[in-house]
Tab-separated table of C-alpha atoms in Angstrom:
chain	number	residue	atom	x	y	z
A	621	MET	CA	-63.356	49.899	-42.098
A	622	GLU	CA	-60.381	48.537	-43.732
A	623	GLN	CA	-57.031	47.714	-41.870
A	624	MET	CA	-54.535	50.096	-42.397
A	625	THR	CA	-50.457	48.485	-42.638
A	626	PHE	CA	-47.959	49.758	-40.464
A	627	GLU	CA	-46.645	51.851	-43.204
A	628	GLU	CA	-49.904	53.560	-43.595
A	629	LYS	CA	-50.497	54.268	-39.923
A	630	MET	CA	-47.023	55.916	-39.822
A	631	LEU	CA	-47.811	57.958	-42.925
A	632	ARG	CA	-50.928	58.992	-41.137
A	633	LEU	CA	-49.329	60.073	-38.422
A	634	GLU	CA	-46.738	61.971	-40.013
A	635	GLY	CA	-49.743	63.921	-41.950
A	636	ILE	CA	-51.710	64.457	-38.623
A	637	VAL	CA	-48.203	65.896	-36.784
A	638	ALA	CA	-48.080	68.151	-40.014
A	639	LYS	CA	-51.214	69.773	-39.571
A	640	LEU	CA	-51.015	70.239	-35.964
A	641	GLU	CA	-47.563	72.308	-36.396
A	642	LYS	CA	-49.303	73.946	-39.065
A	643	GLY	CA	-51.424	74.970	-36.642
A	644	ASP	CA	-54.482	76.653	-38.543
A	645	GLY	CA	-57.350	74.163	-37.901
A	646	SER	CA	-59.904	74.876	-35.052
A	647	LEU	CA	-59.694	73.633	-31.789
A	648	ASP	CA	-61.721	70.595	-32.076
A	649	ASP	CA	-60.287	69.818	-35.548
A	650	SER	CA	-56.772	69.759	-33.647
A	651	LEU	CA	-58.243	67.501	-30.295
A	652	LYS	CA	-59.604	64.849	-32.992
A	653	LEU	CA	-56.335	64.616	-34.704
A	654	PHE	CA	-54.555	64.403	-31.656
A	655	GLU	CA	-56.822	61.755	-30.380
A	656	GLU	CA	-56.568	59.776	-33.651
A	657	GLY	CA	-52.626	60.176	-33.681
A	658	THR	CA	-52.629	58.923	-29.971
A	659	HIS	CA	-54.271	55.913	-31.069
A	660	LEU	CA	-51.956	55.457	-34.028
A	661	ILE	CA	-49.173	55.621	-31.653
A	662	GLY	CA	-50.846	53.114	-29.526
A	663	ALA	CA	-51.596	50.423	-32.388
A	664	CYS	CA	-47.989	51.170	-33.996
A	665	ARG	CA	-46.235	50.349	-30.636
A	666	GLN	CA	-48.233	46.921	-30.371
A	667	GLU	CA	-46.994	46.076	-33.850
A	668	LEU	CA	-43.528	47.072	-33.053
A	669	ASP	CA	-43.718	44.790	-29.947
A	670	LYS	CA	-44.862	42.012	-31.493
A	671	ALA	CA	-42.177	42.037	-34.453
A	672	GLU	CA	-39.569	42.788	-31.442
A	673	GLN	CA	-40.986	39.003	-30.310
A	674	GLN	CA	-40.388	37.719	-33.310
A	675	VAL	CA	-36.790	38.490	-33.921
A	676	VAL	CA	-33.718	36.964	-33.090
A	677	ARG	CA	-33.141	37.412	-29.369
A	678	LEU	CA	-29.535	38.058	-27.926
A	679	MET	CA	-28.596	36.336	-25.038
A	680	LYS	CA	-25.119	36.219	-22.986
A	681	GLY	CA	-23.411	33.228	-23.075
A	682	PRO	CA	-20.984	31.733	-20.732
A	683	ASP	CA	-18.175	34.058	-21.660
A	684	GLY	CA	-20.088	36.987	-21.216
A	685	GLU	CA	-20.584	37.652	-25.350
A	686	PRO	CA	-23.699	37.917	-26.819
A	687	ILE	CA	-25.645	34.585	-28.222
A	688	GLU	CA	-28.290	34.087	-30.695
A	689	SER	CA	-31.567	31.956	-29.988
A	690	GLU	CA	-34.949	32.484	-31.738
A	691	PHE	CA	-37.837	32.817	-29.983
A	692	ALA	CA	-40.410	29.779	-29.929
A	693	SER	CA	-42.827	30.266	-32.350
A	694	GLU	CA	-46.222	30.971	-31.304
A	695	GLU	CA	-47.904	28.387	-34.248
């Protein structure tokens, strides 16, 4: 199975939410959609956490003002 991008995962989640909100599917189908949605949420959360670690980190300087420092690269 081809790996989905973050954007594709978010679009799929939006589709799942819309179908579940509509409420016209069977219980079994709804449970399958809910399960898929929870897996997608977990995958998106991991991607966001990883991206956050790559972003510039704000730290307090001696004067209490934020200063910028980059995270060390894992490469």
